[in-house]
Amino acid sequence: MKLASYLKQLRVFYAVAINEKMTKAAAELCLTQPAVSHSIKELEDTLGCSLFLRVRKSLQLTKQGEILFNSCRKIFSELDQVENEIDLSKQNSSESFSFSATQTIVKYFLFDSLKSFVEQNPKTKLRIQSSSKKETLELIKNGEVDFGFITSPVPENLDNSLEFIELFTFTDQFIAADRFPLDTTKPLNWHTLSTLPIITLGKNSLTHRYQKELMAKAGYDLKTALECDNLDLVVEFTELGLGIGWVTDKVFSRVCQEGKRIKAINFESSFPLRSVVLVKNKYYPVSKAADRFLAFVAARGKKSD
């Protein structure tokens, strides 16, 4: 006998035992009385014993029926508890989510959206994992976070389970301390840049690789004076006057808001337009809370563009 069919018969038996009448059990289970009677008969045939005795106008359990009834009470109590735990888990998961991104993306692109979302959704549980672009893609592929954010260019030959959605754009920007000795009356060019101390992210970052390729296309090698773990350090060392910082226009805008003594450097060539990209796994649906947060981010992206 299939488990589902057996459980259905046990449900019918349990209802009859509690109500002591097939008519009441049938009404409770939304079944006909003949269907209830047939189910009890099949169960008795399967077990090879009678489960009820007719006493006056009610049904009383036999000794074997009492044994089965006590077991059913435990089984259905545990099943009800499991269902409640699953329902609670579903409610909790719908009000929580996790994502991965670099510190730079969180601070310079997502912070305002995060602040607004947390203020309006104080009960939502949020976990942010600070990871590199490569690590973020791996976490999403394995379902360890709900989604993530990276900057373009997107690496090639990635797992086809990943979905990429451009959110908002930005461009590269060179910056320098106000006191840095540089003639700003004319735009900086690649040749002059190659002779200056440049401050960038570390060589292992995909951003550094992109910057190196960009200079190579212009016919120059990227020779760095300092390589940092994050753009905050690039900004800090630039403010100290140690070199030319290679950041983004969004980073420079935030730097200006913070009142740092740093200036933007005009460059004679235009940079390729880049994007902050939302990455999701096609096979892992996100929660309602995550959808609400992504709506905040998308709205912020439209506003900034």
PDB file of C-alpha atoms in Angstrom:
ATOM      1  CA  MET A   1       0.000   0.000   0.000  1.00  0.00           C
ATOM      2  CA  LYS A   2       1.255   3.475  -0.859  1.00  0.00           C
ATOM      3  CA  LEU A   3       2.121   5.707   2.078  1.00  0.00           C
ATOM      4  CA  ALA A   4      -0.264   8.496   1.016  1.00  0.00           C
ATOM      5  CA  SER A   5      -3.192   6.060   0.800  1.00  0.00           C
ATOM      6  CA  TYR A   6      -2.295   4.513   4.159  1.00  0.00           C
ATOM      7  CA  LEU A   7      -2.085   7.929   5.842  1.00  0.00           C
ATOM      8  CA  LYS A   8      -5.478   8.833   4.396  1.00  0.00           C
ATOM      9  CA  GLN A   9      -6.996   5.665   5.907  1.00  0.00           C
ATOM     10  CA  LEU A  10      -5.380   6.458   9.259  1.00  0.00           C
ATOM     11  CA  ARG A  11      -6.857   9.975   9.140  1.00  0.00           C
ATOM     12  CA  VAL A  12     -10.309   8.478   8.565  1.00  0.00           C
ATOM     13  CA  PHE A  13      -9.820   5.937  11.359  1.00  0.00           C
ATOM     14  CA  TYR A  14      -8.634   8.653  13.756  1.00  0.00           C
ATOM     15  CA  ALA A  15     -11.654  10.867  13.009  1.00  0.00           C
ATOM     16  CA  VAL A  16     -14.089   7.961  13.524  1.00  0.00           C
ATOM     17  CA  ALA A  17     -12.398   6.999  16.805  1.00  0.00           C
ATOM     18  CA  ILE A  18     -12.681  10.558  18.156  1.00  0.00           C
ATOM     19  CA  ASN A  19     -16.272  11.136  17.003  1.00  0.00           C
ATOM     20  CA  GLU A  20     -17.429   7.543  17.733  1.00  0.00           C
ATOM     21  CA  LYS A  21     -19.748   7.818  14.732  1.00  0.00           C
ATOM     22  CA  MET A  22     -19.098   7.487  11.024  1.00  0.00           C
ATOM     23  CA  THR A  23     -21.610  10.206  10.134  1.00  0.00           C
ATOM     24  CA  LYS A  24     -19.800  12.813  12.260  1.00  0.00           C
ATOM     25  CA  ALA A  25     -16.402  11.698  10.961  1.00  0.00           C
ATOM     26  CA  ALA A  26     -17.676  11.897   7.374  1.00  0.00           C
ATOM     27  CA  ALA A  27     -18.929  15.459   7.920  1.00  0.00           C
ATOM     28  CA  GLU A  28     -15.628  16.498   9.523  1.00  0.00           C
ATOM     29  CA  LEU A  29     -13.594  15.027   6.660  1.00  0.00           C
ATOM     30  CA  CYS A  30     -15.991  16.213   3.935  1.00  0.00           C
ATOM     31  CA  LEU A  31     -16.546  12.614   2.806  1.00  0.00           C
ATOM     32  CA  THR A  32     -19.626  10.482   2.328  1.00  0.00           C
ATOM     33  CA  GLN A  33     -20.495   7.914   4.985  1.00  0.00           C
ATOM     34  CA  PRO A  34     -20.038   4.991   2.538  1.00  0.00           C
ATOM     35  CA  ALA A  35     -16.541   6.302   1.717  1.00  0.00           C
ATOM     36  CA  VAL A  36     -15.647   6.384   5.422  1.00  0.00           C
ATOM     37  CA  SER A  37     -17.060   2.907   5.960  1.00  0.00           C
ATOM     38  CA  HIS A  38     -15.126   1.570   2.959  1.00  0.00           C
ATOM     39  CA  SER A  39     -11.875   3.134   4.200  1.00  0.00           C
ATOM     40  CA  ILE A  40     -12.266   1.532   7.647  1.00  0.00           C
ATOM     41  CA  LYS A  41     -13.021  -1.847   6.040  1.00  0.00           C
ATOM     42  CA  GLU A  42      -9.892  -1.634   3.861  1.00  0.00           C
ATOM     43  CA  LEU A  43      -7.737  -0.711   6.871  1.00  0.00           C
ATOM     44  CA  GLU A  44      -9.123  -3.609   8.907  1.00  0.00           C
ATOM     45  CA  ASP A  45      -8.454  -5.991   6.003  1.00  0.00           C
ATOM     46  CA  THR A  46      -4.886  -4.709   5.732  1.00  0.00           C
ATOM     47  CA  LEU A  47      -4.218  -5.120   9.467  1.00  0.00           C
ATOM     48  CA  GLY A  48      -6.159  -8.371   9.729  1.00  0.00           C
ATOM     49  CA  CYS A  49      -8.246  -7.354  12.741  1.00  0.00           C
ATOM     50  CA  SER A  50     -11.373  -5.454  13.768  1.00  0.00           C
ATOM     51  CA  LEU A  51     -10.813  -1.919  14.986  1.00  0.00           C
ATOM     52  CA  PHE A  52     -14.302  -1.006  16.217  1.00  0.00           C
ATOM     53  CA  LEU A  53     -17.156  -2.591  18.137  1.00  0.00           C
ATOM     54  CA  ARG A  54     -20.691  -1.259  17.773  1.00  0.00           C
ATOM     55  CA  VAL A  55     -21.992  -0.475  21.272  1.00  0.00           C
ATOM     56  CA  ARG A  56     -25.543   0.822  21.252  1.00  0.00           C
ATOM     57  CA  LYS A  57     -25.478   3.736  18.781  1.00  0.00           C
ATOM     58  CA  SER A  58     -21.744   4.475  18.914  1.00  0.00           C
ATOM     59  CA  LEU A  59     -18.497   2.860  17.830  1.00  0.00           C
ATOM     60  CA  GLN A  60     -15.989   1.794  20.477  1.00  0.00           C
ATOM     61  CA  LEU A  61     -12.383   0.810  19.882  1.00  0.00           C
ATOM     62  CA  THR A  62     -11.268  -2.781  20.177  1.00  0.00           C
ATOM     63  CA  LYS A  63      -7.999  -3.543  21.967  1.00  0.00           C
ATOM     64  CA  GLN A  64      -6.186  -3.448  18.621  1.00  0.00           C
ATOM     65  CA  GLY A  65      -8.044  -0.245  17.756  1.00  0.00           C
ATOM     66  CA  GLU A  66      -6.813   1.419  20.964  1.00  0.00           C
ATOM     67  CA  ILE A  67      -3.220   0.499  20.113  1.00  0.00           C
ATOM     68  CA  LEU A  68      -3.604   2.003  16.637  1.00  0.00           C
ATOM     69  CA  PHE A  69      -5.386   5.092  18.012  1.00  0.00           C
ATOM     70  CA  ASN A  70      -2.560   5.873  20.458  1.00  0.00           C
ATOM     71  CA  SER A  71      -0.019   5.521  17.659  1.00  0.00           C
ATOM     72  CA  CYS A  72      -2.081   7.746  15.353  1.00  0.00           C
ATOM     73  CA  ARG A  73      -2.305  10.432  18.016  1.00  0.00           C
ATOM     74  CA  LYS A  74       1.505  10.564  18.211  1.00  0.00           C
ATOM     75  CA  ILE A  75       1.942  10.435  14.427  1.00  0.00           C
ATOM     76  CA  PHE A  76      -0.537  13.217  13.654  1.00  0.00           C
ATOM     77  CA  SER A  77       0.730  15.362  16.508  1.00  0.00           C
ATOM     78  CA  GLU A  78       4.254  15.176  15.075  1.00  0.00           C
ATOM     79  CA  LEU A  79       2.994  15.793  11.531  1.00  0.00           C
ATOM     80  CA  ASP A  80       1.097  18.884  12.695  1.00  0.00           C
ATOM     81  CA  GLN A  81       4.233  20.127  14.432  1.00  0.00           C
ATOM     82  CA  VAL A  82       6.283  19.591  11.266  1.00  0.00           C
ATOM     83  CA  GLU A  83       3.721  21.508   9.190  1.00  0.00           C
ATOM     84  CA  ASN A  84       3.779  24.380  11.691  1.00  0.00           C
ATOM     85  CA  GLU A  85       7.581  24.491  11.613  1.00  0.00           C
ATOM     86  CA  ILE A  86       7.571  24.525   7.810  1.00  0.00           C
ATOM     87  CA  ASP A  87       5.001  27.345   7.747  1.00  0.00           C
ATOM     88  CA  LEU A  88       7.080  29.324  10.248  1.00  0.00           C
ATOM     89  CA  SER A  89      10.221  28.703   8.209  1.00  0.00           C
ATOM     90  CA  LYS A  90       8.466  29.959   5.073  1.00  0.00           C
ATOM     91  CA  GLN A  91       7.355  33.111   6.887  1.00  0.00           C
ATOM     92  CA  ASN A  92      10.854  33.749   8.227  1.00  0.00           C
ATOM     93  CA  SER A  93      12.514  33.129   4.862  1.00  0.00           C
ATOM     94  CA  SER A  94      10.122  35.561   3.184  1.00  0.00           C
ATOM     95  CA  GLU A  95      11.332  38.248   5.601  1.00  0.00           C
ATOM     96  CA  SER A  96      15.042  37.600   5.231  1.00  0.00           C
ATOM     97  CA  PHE A  97      17.641  37.509   2.483  1.00  0.00           C
ATOM     98  CA  SER A  98      21.366  37.630   1.895  1.00  0.00           C
ATOM     99  CA  PHE A  99      23.584  39.053  -0.801  1.00  0.00           C
ATOM    100  CA  SER A 100      27.242  39.381  -1.674  1.00  0.00           C
ATOM    101  CA  ALA A 101      29.189  42.358  -3.014  1.00  0.00           C
ATOM    102  CA  THR A 102      32.493  44.152  -2.620  1.00  0.00           C
ATOM    103  CA  GLN A 103      32.872  46.803   0.079  1.00  0.00           C
ATOM    104  CA  THR A 104      33.112  49.393  -2.688  1.00  0.00           C
ATOM    105  CA  ILE A 105      29.748  48.477  -4.206  1.00  0.00           C
ATOM    106  CA  VAL A 106      28.042  48.431  -0.805  1.00  0.00           C
ATOM    107  CA  LYS A 107      29.427  51.814   0.267  1.00  0.00           C
ATOM    108  CA  TYR A 108      29.336  53.789  -2.970  1.00  0.00           C
ATOM    109  CA  PHE A 109      26.380  52.259  -4.825  1.00  0.00           C
ATOM    110  CA  LEU A 110      24.049  50.490  -2.375  1.00  0.00           C
ATOM    111  CA  PHE A 111      24.346  52.342   0.924  1.00  0.00           C
ATOM    112  CA  ASP A 112      21.507  54.819   0.344  1.00  0.00           C
ATOM    113  CA  SER A 113      19.183  52.034  -0.828  1.00  0.00           C
ATOM    114  CA  LEU A 114      20.129  49.921   2.193  1.00  0.00           C
ATOM    115  CA  LYS A 115      19.485  52.801   4.569  1.00  0.00           C
ATOM    116  CA  SER A 116      16.019  53.505   3.129  1.00  0.00           C
ATOM    117  CA  PHE A 117      15.091  49.820   3.043  1.00  0.00           C
ATOM    118  CA  VAL A 118      16.142  49.139   6.650  1.00  0.00           C
ATOM    119  CA  GLU A 119      14.250  52.198   7.892  1.00  0.00           C
ATOM    120  CA  GLN A 120      11.054  51.043   6.164  1.00  0.00           C
ATOM    121  CA  ASN A 121      11.500  47.303   6.856  1.00  0.00           C
ATOM    122  CA  PRO A 122      12.934  47.107  10.398  1.00  0.00           C
ATOM    123  CA  LYS A 123      11.867  43.470  10.944  1.00  0.00           C
ATOM    124  CA  THR A 124      13.571  42.100   7.841  1.00  0.00           C
ATOM    125  CA  LYS A 125      16.714  40.088   8.552  1.00  0.00           C
ATOM    126  CA  LEU A 126      19.554  40.962   6.212  1.00  0.00           C
ATOM    127  CA  ARG A 127      22.973  39.333   5.782  1.00  0.00           C
ATOM    128  CA  ILE A 128      25.630  41.029   3.657  1.00  0.00           C
ATOM    129  CA  GLN A 129      28.734  39.091   2.685  1.00  0.00           C
ATOM    130  CA  SER A 130      31.720  41.151   1.595  1.00  0.00           C
ATOM    131  CA  SER A 131      33.379  39.249  -1.250  1.00  0.00           C
ATOM    132  CA  SER A 132      35.374  39.788  -4.406  1.00  0.00           C
ATOM    133  CA  LYS A 133      33.711  39.589  -7.814  1.00  0.00           C
ATOM    134  CA  LYS A 134      34.954  36.028  -8.326  1.00  0.00           C
ATOM    135  CA  GLU A 135      33.826  34.939  -4.849  1.00  0.00           C
ATOM    136  CA  THR A 136      30.420  36.590  -5.307  1.00  0.00           C
ATOM    137  CA  LEU A 137      29.755  34.683  -8.530  1.00  0.00           C
ATOM    138  CA  GLU A 138      30.710  31.409  -6.854  1.00  0.00           C
ATOM    139  CA  LEU A 139      28.447  32.064  -3.845  1.00  0.00           C
ATOM    140  CA  ILE A 140      25.477  32.788  -6.114  1.00  0.00           C
ATOM    141  CA  LYS A 141      26.115  29.739  -8.282  1.00  0.00           C
ATOM    142  CA  ASN A 142      26.158  27.501  -5.193  1.00  0.00           C
ATOM    143  CA  GLY A 143      23.038  29.093  -3.696  1.00  0.00           C
ATOM    144  CA  GLU A 144      24.920  30.327  -0.611  1.00  0.00           C
ATOM    145  CA  VAL A 145      23.497  33.852  -1.026  1.00  0.00           C
ATOM    146  CA  ASP A 146      20.242  34.958  -2.658  1.00  0.00           C
ATOM    147  CA  PHE A 147      21.899  37.306  -5.144  1.00  0.00           C
ATOM    148  CA  GLY A 148      24.918  39.547  -5.573  1.00  0.00           C
ATOM    149  CA  PHE A 149      26.275  42.686  -7.180  1.00  0.00           C
ATOM    150  CA  ILE A 150      29.381  43.013  -9.333  1.00  0.00           C
ATOM    151  CA  THR A 151      30.805  45.647 -11.652  1.00  0.00           C
ATOM    152  CA  SER A 152      31.281  45.179 -15.367  1.00  0.00           C
ATOM    153  CA  PRO A 153      32.984  43.836 -17.332  1.00  0.00           C
ATOM    154  CA  VAL A 154      31.334  40.499 -16.578  1.00  0.00           C
ATOM    155  CA  PRO A 155      33.808  37.591 -16.819  1.00  0.00           C
ATOM    156  CA  GLU A 156      33.384  35.245 -19.767  1.00  0.00           C
ATOM    157  CA  ASN A 157      32.533  31.515 -19.795  1.00  0.00           C
ATOM    158  CA  LEU A 158      30.400  31.633 -16.654  1.00  0.00           C
ATOM    159  CA  ASP A 159      27.877  29.058 -15.462  1.00  0.00           C
ATOM    160  CA  ASN A 160      24.635  29.296 -17.494  1.00  0.00           C
ATOM    161  CA  SER A 161      22.588  29.235 -14.282  1.00  0.00           C
ATOM    162  CA  LEU A 162      23.564  32.857 -13.625  1.00  0.00           C
ATOM    163  CA  GLU A 163      21.386  35.763 -14.738  1.00  0.00           C
ATOM    164  CA  PHE A 164      22.817  39.287 -15.170  1.00  0.00           C
ATOM    165  CA  ILE A 165      20.825  42.536 -14.981  1.00  0.00           C
ATOM    166  CA  GLU A 166      22.427  45.974 -15.431  1.00  0.00           C
ATOM    167  CA  LEU A 167      21.280  48.396 -12.729  1.00  0.00           C
ATOM    168  CA  PHE A 168      23.153  51.673 -13.144  1.00  0.00           C
ATOM    169  CA  THR A 169      26.177  53.014 -14.954  1.00  0.00           C
ATOM    170  CA  PHE A 170      29.398  54.752 -14.021  1.00  0.00           C
ATOM    171  CA  THR A 171      32.736  55.686 -15.570  1.00  0.00           C
ATOM    172  CA  ASP A 172      36.357  55.685 -14.463  1.00  0.00           C
ATOM    173  CA  GLN A 173      37.767  58.809 -12.855  1.00  0.00           C
ATOM    174  CA  PHE A 174      41.291  59.930 -11.966  1.00  0.00           C
ATOM    175  CA  ILE A 175      41.660  61.954  -8.768  1.00  0.00           C
ATOM    176  CA  ALA A 176      44.478  63.705  -6.919  1.00  0.00           C
ATOM    177  CA  ALA A 177      44.993  65.599  -3.678  1.00  0.00           C
ATOM    178  CA  ASP A 178      44.590  69.369  -3.950  1.00  0.00           C
ATOM    179  CA  ARG A 179      48.289  69.774  -3.119  1.00  0.00           C
ATOM    180  CA  PHE A 180      49.511  67.127  -5.588  1.00  0.00           C
ATOM    181  CA  PRO A 181      51.953  68.777  -8.074  1.00  0.00           C
ATOM    182  CA  LEU A 182      50.062  68.422 -11.344  1.00  0.00           C
ATOM    183  CA  ASP A 183      49.266  70.913 -14.075  1.00  0.00           C
ATOM    184  CA  THR A 184      45.466  70.795 -14.331  1.00  0.00           C
ATOM    185  CA  THR A 185      45.156  73.551 -16.941  1.00  0.00           C
ATOM    186  CA  LYS A 186      45.112  70.907 -19.663  1.00  0.00           C
ATOM    187  CA  PRO A 187      43.633  67.391 -19.746  1.00  0.00           C
ATOM    188  CA  LEU A 188      45.773  64.484 -18.642  1.00  0.00           C
ATOM    189  CA  ASN A 189      46.755  61.961 -21.329  1.00  0.00           C
ATOM    190  CA  TRP A 190      47.923  58.351 -21.248  1.00  0.00           C
ATOM    191  CA  HIS A 191      51.554  59.282 -21.822  1.00  0.00           C
ATOM    192  CA  THR A 192      51.708  61.705 -18.891  1.00  0.00           C
ATOM    193  CA  LEU A 193      49.748  59.273 -16.718  1.00  0.00           C
ATOM    194  CA  SER A 194      52.318  56.541 -17.375  1.00  0.00           C
ATOM    195  CA  THR A 195      54.997  58.760 -15.800  1.00  0.00           C
ATOM    196  CA  LEU A 196      53.019  59.460 -12.609  1.00  0.00           C
ATOM    197  CA  PRO A 197      52.581  57.341  -9.457  1.00  0.00           C
ATOM    198  CA  ILE A 198      49.225  55.565  -9.806  1.00  0.00           C
ATOM    199  CA  ILE A 199      47.185  54.168  -6.909  1.00  0.00           C
ATOM    200  CA  THR A 200      44.833  51.302  -7.782  1.00  0.00           C
ATOM    201  CA  LEU A 201      43.197  48.182  -6.430  1.00  0.00           C
ATOM    202  CA  GLY A 202      45.382  45.087  -6.030  1.00  0.00           C
ATOM    203  CA  LYS A 203      46.703  43.025  -8.936  1.00  0.00           C
ATOM    204  CA  ASN A 204      44.452  40.092  -8.050  1.00  0.00           C
ATOM    205  CA  SER A 205      41.293  42.153  -8.556  1.00  0.00           C
ATOM    206  CA  LEU A 206      39.381  41.985 -11.838  1.00  0.00           C
ATOM    207  CA  THR A 207      39.196  45.798 -11.784  1.00  0.00           C
ATOM    208  CA  HIS A 208      42.997  46.020 -11.815  1.00  0.00           C
ATOM    209  CA  ARG A 209      43.067  43.600 -14.739  1.00  0.00           C
ATOM    210  CA  TYR A 210      40.561  45.788 -16.601  1.00  0.00           C
ATOM    211  CA  GLN A 211      42.650  48.916 -15.919  1.00  0.00           C
ATOM    212  CA  LYS A 212      45.798  47.176 -17.103  1.00  0.00           C
ATOM    213  CA  GLU A 213      44.079  46.129 -20.349  1.00  0.00           C
ATOM    214  CA  LEU A 214      42.789  49.678 -20.848  1.00  0.00           C
ATOM    215  CA  MET A 215      46.297  51.124 -20.622  1.00  0.00           C
ATOM    216  CA  ALA A 216      47.675  48.382 -22.843  1.00  0.00           C
ATOM    217  CA  LYS A 217      45.189  49.358 -25.570  1.00  0.00           C
ATOM    218  CA  ALA A 218      46.579  52.893 -25.333  1.00  0.00           C
ATOM    219  CA  GLY A 219      50.103  51.481 -25.711  1.00  0.00           C
ATOM    220  CA  TYR A 220      51.310  51.821 -22.120  1.00  0.00           C
ATOM    221  CA  ASP A 221      52.024  49.572 -19.145  1.00  0.00           C
ATOM    222  CA  LEU A 222      50.186  50.099 -15.872  1.00  0.00           C
ATOM    223  CA  LYS A 223      52.908  50.847 -13.324  1.00  0.00           C
ATOM    224  CA  THR A 224      51.443  51.335  -9.868  1.00  0.00           C
ATOM    225  CA  ALA A 225      52.922  53.142  -6.890  1.00  0.00           C
ATOM    226  CA  LEU A 226      50.433  51.587  -4.457  1.00  0.00           C
ATOM    227  CA  GLU A 227      47.943  48.729  -4.710  1.00  0.00           C
ATOM    228  CA  CYS A 228      45.097  48.618  -2.195  1.00  0.00           C
ATOM    229  CA  ASP A 229      42.531  46.103  -0.973  1.00  0.00           C
ATOM    230  CA  ASN A 230      39.616  48.502  -1.487  1.00  0.00           C
ATOM    231  CA  LEU A 231      38.775  51.901  -2.963  1.00  0.00           C
ATOM    232  CA  ASP A 232      38.536  53.516   0.471  1.00  0.00           C
ATOM    233  CA  LEU A 233      42.288  53.013   0.834  1.00  0.00           C
ATOM    234  CA  VAL A 234      42.864  54.284  -2.703  1.00  0.00           C
ATOM    235  CA  VAL A 235      41.064  57.489  -1.691  1.00  0.00           C
ATOM    236  CA  GLU A 236      42.932  57.788   1.630  1.00  0.00           C
ATOM    237  CA  PHE A 237      46.384  57.380   0.067  1.00  0.00           C
ATOM    238  CA  THR A 238      45.426  59.759  -2.733  1.00  0.00           C
ATOM    239  CA  GLU A 239      44.408  62.394  -0.178  1.00  0.00           C
ATOM    240  CA  LEU A 240      47.852  62.027   1.409  1.00  0.00           C
ATOM    241  CA  GLY A 241      49.336  63.133  -1.917  1.00  0.00           C
ATOM    242  CA  LEU A 242      51.039  59.819  -2.680  1.00  0.00           C
ATOM    243  CA  GLY A 243      49.822  59.605  -6.260  1.00  0.00           C
ATOM    244  CA  ILE A 244      46.983  59.639  -8.780  1.00  0.00           C
ATOM    245  CA  GLY A 245      43.992  57.598  -7.625  1.00  0.00           C
ATOM    246  CA  TRP A 246      42.127  55.507 -10.199  1.00  0.00           C
ATOM    247  CA  VAL A 247      38.521  55.328  -8.999  1.00  0.00           C
ATOM    248  CA  THR A 248      35.026  55.969 -10.449  1.00  0.00           C
ATOM    249  CA  ASP A 249      32.848  59.043 -10.849  1.00  0.00           C
ATOM    250  CA  LYS A 250      30.476  57.719  -8.151  1.00  0.00           C
ATOM    251  CA  VAL A 251      33.366  57.341  -5.704  1.00  0.00           C
ATOM    252  CA  PHE A 252      34.503  60.892  -6.431  1.00  0.00           C
ATOM    253  CA  SER A 253      30.970  62.220  -5.845  1.00  0.00           C
ATOM    254  CA  ARG A 254      30.883  60.575  -2.412  1.00  0.00           C
ATOM    255  CA  VAL A 255      34.389  61.886  -1.656  1.00  0.00           C
ATOM    256  CA  CYS A 256      33.189  65.428  -2.397  1.00  0.00           C
ATOM    257  CA  GLN A 257      30.220  64.939  -0.047  1.00  0.00           C
ATOM    258  CA  GLU A 258      32.622  63.869   2.700  1.00  0.00           C
ATOM    259  CA  GLY A 259      34.615  67.079   2.258  1.00  0.00           C
ATOM    260  CA  LYS A 260      37.932  65.457   1.364  1.00  0.00           C
ATOM    261  CA  ARG A 261      40.584  67.681  -0.206  1.00  0.00           C
ATOM    262  CA  ILE A 262      40.652  65.845  -3.489  1.00  0.00           C
ATOM    263  CA  LYS A 263      40.103  67.077  -7.038  1.00  0.00           C
ATOM    264  CA  ALA A 264      38.973  65.364 -10.209  1.00  0.00           C
ATOM    265  CA  ILE A 265      41.460  65.221 -13.072  1.00  0.00           C
ATOM    266  CA  ASN A 266      40.182  65.861 -16.569  1.00  0.00           C
ATOM    267  CA  PHE A 267      41.295  63.194 -19.011  1.00  0.00           C
ATOM    268  CA  GLU A 268      41.640  63.690 -22.744  1.00  0.00           C
ATOM    269  CA  SER A 269      40.133  60.291 -23.628  1.00  0.00           C
ATOM    270  CA  SER A 270      36.660  59.082 -22.708  1.00  0.00           C
ATOM    271  CA  PHE A 271      36.332  55.894 -20.698  1.00  0.00           C
ATOM    272  CA  PRO A 272      34.037  52.987 -21.592  1.00  0.00           C
ATOM    273  CA  LEU A 273      30.732  53.129 -19.746  1.00  0.00           C
ATOM    274  CA  ARG A 274      30.614  50.492 -16.993  1.00  0.00           C
ATOM    275  CA  SER A 275      27.755  49.095 -14.908  1.00  0.00           C
ATOM    276  CA  VAL A 276      26.842  47.740 -11.521  1.00  0.00           C
ATOM    277  CA  VAL A 277      25.272  44.390 -12.340  1.00  0.00           C
ATOM    278  CA  LEU A 278      22.758  42.376 -10.331  1.00  0.00           C
ATOM    279  CA  VAL A 279      23.507  38.651 -10.458  1.00  0.00           C
ATOM    280  CA  LYS A 280      20.898  36.008  -9.610  1.00  0.00           C
ATOM    281  CA  ASN A 281      20.700  32.247  -9.912  1.00  0.00           C
ATOM    282  CA  LYS A 282      17.879  31.237 -12.274  1.00  0.00           C
ATOM    283  CA  TYR A 283      17.177  28.133 -10.205  1.00  0.00           C
ATOM    284  CA  TYR A 284      16.921  29.817  -6.774  1.00  0.00           C
ATOM    285  CA  PRO A 285      13.892  32.143  -6.442  1.00  0.00           C
ATOM    286  CA  VAL A 286      14.370  35.094  -4.086  1.00  0.00           C
ATOM    287  CA  SER A 287      12.088  35.991  -1.176  1.00  0.00           C
ATOM    288  CA  LYS A 288       9.471  38.751  -1.133  1.00  0.00           C
ATOM    289  CA  ALA A 289      11.739  40.809   1.124  1.00  0.00           C
ATOM    290  CA  ALA A 290      14.556  40.467  -1.412  1.00  0.00           C
ATOM    291  CA  ASP A 291      12.217  41.605  -4.195  1.00  0.00           C
ATOM    292  CA  ARG A 292      11.329  44.702  -2.169  1.00  0.00           C
ATOM    293  CA  PHE A 293      14.987  45.533  -1.607  1.00  0.00           C
ATOM    294  CA  LEU A 294      15.826  45.090  -5.295  1.00  0.00           C
ATOM    295  CA  ALA A 295      12.981  47.483  -6.113  1.00  0.00           C
ATOM    296  CA  PHE A 296      14.683  50.050  -3.843  1.00  0.00           C
ATOM    297  CA  VAL A 297      17.992  49.506  -5.645  1.00  0.00           C
ATOM    298  CA  ALA A 298      16.409  49.740  -9.109  1.00  0.00           C
ATOM    299  CA  ALA A 299      14.632  52.979  -8.185  1.00  0.00           C
ATOM    300  CA  ARG A 300      17.889  54.411  -6.856  1.00  0.00           C
ATOM    301  CA  GLY A 301      19.651  53.387 -10.059  1.00  0.00           C
ATOM    302  CA  LYS A 302      17.131  55.213 -12.251  1.00  0.00           C
ATOM    303  CA  LYS A 303      17.458  58.302 -10.074  1.00  0.00           C
ATOM    304  CA  SER A 304      21.264  58.317 -10.235  1.00  0.00           C
ATOM    305  CA  ASP A 305      21.293  57.760 -13.994  1.00  0.00           C
TER     306      ASP A 305
END
